[in-house]
Coordinates of N, CA and C and ligand atoms in Angstrom, one line a residue:
X670 N 98.7 105.0 98.1 CA 99.5 104.2 99.0 C 100.2 105.0 100.1
X671 N 100.2 104.4 101.4 CA 100.5 105.5 102.2 C 102.0 105.7 102.7
X672 N 102.5 104.4 102.6 CA 104.3 104.0 102.9 C 104.7 103.7 101.6
X673 N 106.2 104.3 101.4 CA 106.9 103.7 100.6 C 108.2 102.8 101.5
X674 N 108.5 101.7 101.4 CA 109.4 101.1 102.3 C 110.8 100.3 101.6
X675 N 111.6 100.3 102.1 CA 112.8 99.7 101.5 C 112.6 98.2 101.4
X676 N 112.8 97.8 100.1 CA 112.3 96.3 99.7 C 113.0 95.4 100.7
X677 N 114.3 95.7 101.2 CA 114.9 94.7 102.0 C 114.3 94.5 103.1
X678 N 113.6 95.5 103.9 CA 112.9 95.3 104.9 C 111.6 94.6 104.5
X679 N 111.3 94.5 103.4 CA 110.1 93.5 103.1 C 110.5 92.0 102.8
X680 N 111.7 91.8 103.1 CA 112.3 90.3 102.9 C 112.6 90.2 101.5
X681 N 112.7 91.1 100.6 CA 113.4 90.8 99.2 C 114.9 90.7 99.5
X682 N 115.3 89.9 98.6 CA 117.2 89.7 98.7 C 117.6 90.4 97.9
X683 N 117.4 92.0 98.4 CA 117.9 92.7 97.3 C 119.3 93.6 97.9
X684 N 119.7 93.1 99.0 CA 120.9 94.0 99.8 C 122.1 93.6 99.0
X685 N 123.1 94.4 99.1 CA 124.6 94.3 98.4 C 124.8 92.8 98.5
X686 N 124.4 92.2 99.6 CA 125.3 90.7 99.8 C 124.3 89.7 99.3
X687 N 123.2 90.1 98.9 CA 122.2 89.0 98.5 C 121.2 88.7 99.5
X688 N 121.5 89.3 100.6 CA 120.5 89.1 101.8 C 119.1 90.1 101.9
X689 N 118.8 90.0 103.2 CA 117.3 90.8 103.1 C 117.4 91.3 104.8
X690 N 116.7 92.1 105.1 CA 116.5 92.6 106.7 C 115.3 92.6 106.9
X691 N 114.4 91.5 106.6 CA 113.0 91.4 106.8 C 112.6 92.0 108.3
X692 N 111.6 92.7 108.2 CA 111.1 93.6 109.4 C 109.5 93.2 109.4
X693 N 109.2 92.7 110.6 CA 107.5 92.2 110.6 C 106.7 93.4 110.6
X694 N 107.0 94.2 111.0 CA 106.1 95.7 110.9 C 105.9 96.0 109.6
X695 N 107.0 96.2 108.8 CA 106.8 96.6 107.3 C 106.2 95.7 106.6
X696 N 106.5 94.3 106.9 CA 105.8 93.1 106.1 C 104.4 93.2 106.4
X697 N 103.8 93.6 107.5 CA 102.2 93.7 107.7 C 101.8 94.8 107.3
X698 N 102.5 95.9 107.0 CA 101.9 97.2 106.1 C 101.8 96.8 104.8
X699 N 102.7 95.8 104.5 CA 102.4 95.6 102.8 C 101.3 94.4 102.8
X700 N 100.9 93.6 103.7 CA 100.1 92.9 103.6 C 98.5 93.5 103.8
X701 N 98.7 94.5 104.6 CA 97.7 95.6 104.6 C 97.3 96.2 103.3
X702 N 98.2 96.2 102.5 CA 98.0 97.1 101.1 C 98.5 98.6 101.5
X703 N 99.4 98.6 102.4 CA 99.6 100.1 102.6 C 101.0 100.6 102.6
X704 N 101.9 99.7 101.9 CA 103.2 99.9 101.6 C 103.6 99.5 100.3
X705 N 104.3 100.5 99.6 CA 104.9 100.0 98.5 C 106.4 99.8 98.6
X706 N 107.1 98.4 98.2 CA 108.4 98.2 98.8 C 109.2 98.3 97.3
X707 N 110.3 99.2 97.5 CA 111.1 99.3 96.3 C 112.7 99.3 96.7
X708 N 113.6 99.1 95.9 CA 115.0 99.2 96.1 C 115.4 99.9 95.0
X709 N 116.0 101.2 95.5 CA 116.7 102.2 94.5 C 117.8 101.9 93.9
X710 N 118.6 100.8 94.3 CA 119.9 100.4 94.0 C 119.5 99.3 92.8
X711 N 118.6 98.5 92.9 CA 118.3 97.6 91.9 C 117.5 98.4 90.7
X712 N 116.9 99.6 91.1 CA 116.3 100.1 90.1 C 117.3 101.2 89.3
X713 N 118.3 101.2 90.1 CA 119.4 101.8 89.3 C 120.2 100.7 88.3
X714 N 119.8 99.7 88.3 CA 120.6 98.7 87.3 C 121.7 98.1 88.2
X715 N 121.8 97.9 89.3 CA 123.1 97.5 89.9 C 122.6 96.0 90.0
X716 N 123.6 95.0 89.8 CA 123.3 93.7 89.9 C 123.1 93.3 91.6
X717 N 122.6 92.1 92.1 CA 122.7 91.6 93.2 C 123.3 90.1 93.3
X718 N 124.2 89.8 94.1 CA 125.0 90.9 94.9 C 125.8 91.9 94.2
X719 N 126.3 92.8 94.9 CA 126.9 93.9 94.1 C 128.1 94.4 95.1
X720 N 128.9 95.1 94.5 CA 129.8 95.8 95.4 C 129.3 96.9 96.4
X721 N 129.4 97.1 97.7 CA 128.9 97.9 98.4 C 129.4 99.3 97.8
X722 N 128.9 100.2 98.5 CA 129.4 101.8 98.3 C 129.0 102.4 99.3
X723 N 129.6 103.7 99.7 CA 129.3 104.4 100.6 C 129.4 106.1 100.1
X724 N 129.1 106.9 100.8 CA 128.9 108.3 100.3 C 130.2 108.9 100.9
X725 N 131.0 109.7 100.2 CA 132.1 110.3 100.5 C 132.0 111.7 99.7
X726 N 131.9 112.9 100.4 CA 131.7 114.2 99.8 C 130.7 114.4 98.9
X727 N 129.5 113.8 99.3 CA 128.4 113.9 98.5 C 128.4 112.9 97.3
X728 N 129.4 112.1 97.1 CA 129.7 111.5 95.7 C 129.4 109.5 96.3
X729 N 129.0 108.9 95.3 CA 128.8 107.5 95.8 C 130.0 106.8 95.2
X730 N 130.7 106.3 96.2 CA 132.0 105.6 95.6 C 132.1 104.0 96.2
X731 N 132.0 103.2 95.1 CA 132.1 101.7 95.5 C 133.3 101.3 96.3
X732 N 133.1 100.2 97.0 CA 134.6 99.9 97.9 C 135.7 99.5 96.9
X733 N 135.5 99.3 95.6 CA 136.8 99.2 94.9 C 137.0 100.4 94.1
X734 N 136.5 101.6 94.7 CA 136.9 103.1 94.4 C 136.6 103.5 93.1
X735 N 135.3 102.9 92.6 CA 134.5 103.4 91.6 C 133.4 104.6 91.9
X736 N 133.5 105.5 91.1 CA 132.3 106.6 91.4 C 130.9 106.3 90.7
X737 N 130.0 105.9 91.7 CA 128.8 105.3 90.8 C 127.7 106.2 91.1
X738 N 127.9 107.5 91.4 CA 126.9 108.4 91.6 C 125.8 108.5 90.5
X739 N 126.5 108.6 89.4 CA 125.4 109.0 88.3 C 124.3 107.9 88.2
X740 N 124.9 106.4 88.1 CA 123.9 105.4 88.0 C 123.0 105.1 89.3
X741 N 123.5 105.6 90.6 CA 122.8 105.6 91.8 C 121.7 106.9 91.5
X742 N 121.9 107.8 91.1 CA 120.8 108.8 91.1 C 119.8 108.5 90.1
X743 N 120.1 107.6 89.0 CA 119.2 107.3 88.1 C 118.3 106.1 88.9
X744 N 118.8 105.6 89.6 CA 118.0 104.7 90.5 C 116.7 105.4 91.8
X745 N 117.5 106.3 92.1 CA 116.8 107.4 92.9 C 115.6 108.2 92.1
X746 N 115.7 108.2 90.6 CA 114.7 109.0 89.8 C 113.8 108.0 89.6
X747 N 114.3 106.6 89.3 CA 113.1 105.6 88.7 C 112.3 105.2 90.2
X748 N 112.9 105.4 91.3 CA 112.1 105.0 92.6 C 111.0 106.2 93.0
X749 N 111.8 107.4 92.5 CA 110.7 108.6 92.9 C 109.8 108.4 92.1
X750 N 109.7 108.2 90.8 CA 108.7 108.0 89.8 C 107.8 107.1 90.4
X751 N 108.0 106.1 91.2 CA 107.0 105.1 91.9 C 106.5 105.8 93.0
X752 N 107.2 106.5 93.6 CA 106.5 107.0 94.8 C 105.4 108.0 94.6
X753 N 105.6 108.8 93.6 CA 105.0 110.0 93.2 C 103.6 109.3 92.6
X754 N 103.9 108.3 91.8 CA 102.7 107.5 91.2 C 101.8 106.9 92.3
X755 N 102.3 106.5 93.4 CA 101.6 106.0 94.3 C 101.3 106.8 95.6
X756 N 101.7 108.0 95.5 CA 101.2 109.1 96.3 C 101.5 109.0 98.0
X757 N 102.8 108.2 98.1 CA 103.3 108.1 99.3 C 103.3 109.2 100.0
X758 N 103.2 109.3 101.4 CA 103.3 110.3 102.3 C 104.2 109.9 103.2
X759 N 104.5 108.9 103.8 CA 105.4 108.3 104.4 C 106.4 107.3 104.2
X760 N 107.8 107.1 104.5 CA 108.5 106.2 104.0 C 109.4 105.7 105.4
X761 N 109.3 104.0 105.3 CA 110.0 103.4 106.5 C 111.2 102.8 105.8
X762 N 112.5 103.4 105.8 CA 113.9 102.8 105.1 C 114.8 102.5 106.2
X763 N 115.6 101.5 105.4 CA 116.8 100.8 106.1 C 117.6 101.7 106.7
X764 N 118.1 101.5 107.9 CA 118.9 102.3 108.5 C 120.3 102.3 108.1
X765 N 121.1 103.5 108.1 CA 122.6 103.5 107.9 C 122.7 103.1 106.2
X766 N 121.8 102.7 105.4 CA 122.2 102.4 104.1 C 122.5 103.9 103.2
X767 N 123.8 103.9 102.3 CA 123.9 105.1 101.6 C 122.8 105.2 100.7
X768 N 122.0 104.7 100.5 CA 120.7 104.7 99.5 C 119.3 105.3 100.5
X769 N 119.3 104.5 101.5 CA 118.0 104.7 102.3 C 118.2 105.2 103.6
X770 N 119.2 105.2 104.3 CA 119.5 105.7 105.7 C 119.2 107.2 105.5
X771 N 118.7 107.3 106.7 CA 118.1 108.8 107.2 C 118.7 109.2 108.4
X772 N 119.5 110.5 108.7 CA 119.9 110.7 109.9 C 121.2 110.2 110.2
X773 N 121.5 109.0 109.9 CA 122.9 108.4 110.2 C 123.4 107.6 109.1
X774 N 124.7 107.8 108.4 CA 125.0 107.1 107.2 C 126.7 106.7 107.8
X775 N 127.1 105.6 107.2 CA 128.5 105.5 107.2 C 129.4 106.8 106.5
X776 N 130.6 106.6 106.9 CA 131.5 107.9 106.6 C 132.2 108.0 105.3
X777 N 132.0 106.7 104.6 CA 132.9 106.6 103.3 C 134.2 105.9 103.4
X778 N 134.6 105.6 104.7 CA 135.9 105.0 105.0 C 135.8 103.3 104.8
X779 N 134.5 103.0 104.8 CA 134.4 101.6 104.8 C 134.8 100.8 106.1
X780 N 134.9 101.8 107.2 CA 135.6 101.0 108.5 C 134.4 100.8 109.5
X781 N 132.9 101.1 109.1 CA 132.0 101.0 110.3 C 131.9 102.2 111.0
X782 N 132.4 103.3 110.4 CA 132.4 104.7 111.3 C 131.2 105.3 110.9
X783 N 130.4 105.7 111.7 CA 128.9 106.2 111.4 C 129.0 107.8 111.5
X784 N 128.3 108.6 110.6 CA 128.5 110.2 111.0 C 126.7 110.5 110.6
X785 N 126.7 111.8 110.7 CA 125.4 112.4 110.4 C 125.2 112.4 108.8
X786 N 123.9 112.1 108.5 CA 123.8 112.6 107.0 C 122.5 111.5 106.4
X787 N 122.3 111.6 105.1 CA 121.5 110.8 104.5 C 121.6 110.2 103.3
X788 N 121.1 109.1 103.4 CA 121.3 108.3 101.9 C 120.8 109.1 100.6
X789 N 121.0 108.7 99.6 CA 120.6 109.3 98.2 C 119.2 109.6 98.4
X790 N 118.6 107.9 98.5 CA 117.0 108.1 98.3 C 116.4 108.6 99.4
X791 N 116.9 108.5 100.5 CA 116.2 109.2 101.9 C 116.4 110.8 101.6
X792 N 117.4 111.2 101.1 CA 117.5 112.5 101.1 C 116.3 113.0 100.0
X793 N 116.4 112.6 98.9 CA 114.9 112.8 98.1 C 114.0 112.8 98.7
X794 N 113.6 111.6 99.6 CA 112.2 111.4 100.0 C 111.9 112.5 101.1
X795 N 112.9 112.9 101.9 CA 112.8 114.1 102.5 C 112.7 115.4 101.9
X796 N 113.0 115.5 101.0 CA 113.2 116.9 100.0 C 111.8 117.0 99.6
X797 N 111.2 115.8 99.1 CA 109.7 116.1 98.8 C 108.7 115.8 100.1
X798 N 109.2 116.1 101.2 CA 108.1 116.3 102.3 C 107.4 115.2 102.9
X799 N 108.3 113.9 102.6 CA 107.7 112.6 103.2 C 108.3 112.5 104.6
X800 N 107.4 112.0 105.4 CA 107.9 111.7 106.8 C 108.6 110.4 106.7
X801 N 110.0 110.6 107.0 CA 110.9 109.2 106.9 C 111.3 108.9 108.2
X802 N 110.8 107.7 108.4 CA 111.8 106.8 109.5 C 112.4 105.8 109.1
X803 N 113.6 105.4 109.9 CA 114.6 104.4 109.6 C 114.5 103.2 110.5
X804 N 114.5 102.0 110.2 CA 114.7 100.7 111.1 C 115.5 99.8 110.3
X805 N 116.0 99.0 111.3 CA 116.6 97.8 110.9 C 115.7 96.5 110.4
Ligands
SF4_971 FE1 118.0 98.4 98.3 FE2 117.7 100.2 100.1 FE3 117.5 97.9 101.0 FE4 119.9 99.0 100.1 S1 118.6 99.5 101.9 S2 118.8 97.0 99.6 S3 119.0 100.5 98.4 S4 116.1 98.9 99.6

């Protein structure tokens, strides 16, 4: 499988608010059998809808102040297993997500301020050498 893609871009209602961010290009890759959709937050066992989180000093902190880093990293591990199994070499991930965003994420203040950085899953994909791009 060539690509791993954020499941919300495929149209799955896996976002924290129960919605999706369907993207026609990503959906076409899946139709062509070229992309594996997955959601690292759901694979971590988080419910949908769920309380959103942002990264602060490398930790995943939910909007109600709970440190959920360990559970999020379990989701990253589960997602990584599938990426390795499928042999993905490229990733198309959802922009600005604390899991999937690459290059730009929110600053941890839940105020919409963006900073340079990578989400936890994107960071793992980059470390594995995948070509990572982000989209909405
Ligand atoms: Fe799941 Fe990533 Fe989409 Fe968030 S951005 S809903 S973690 S696939």
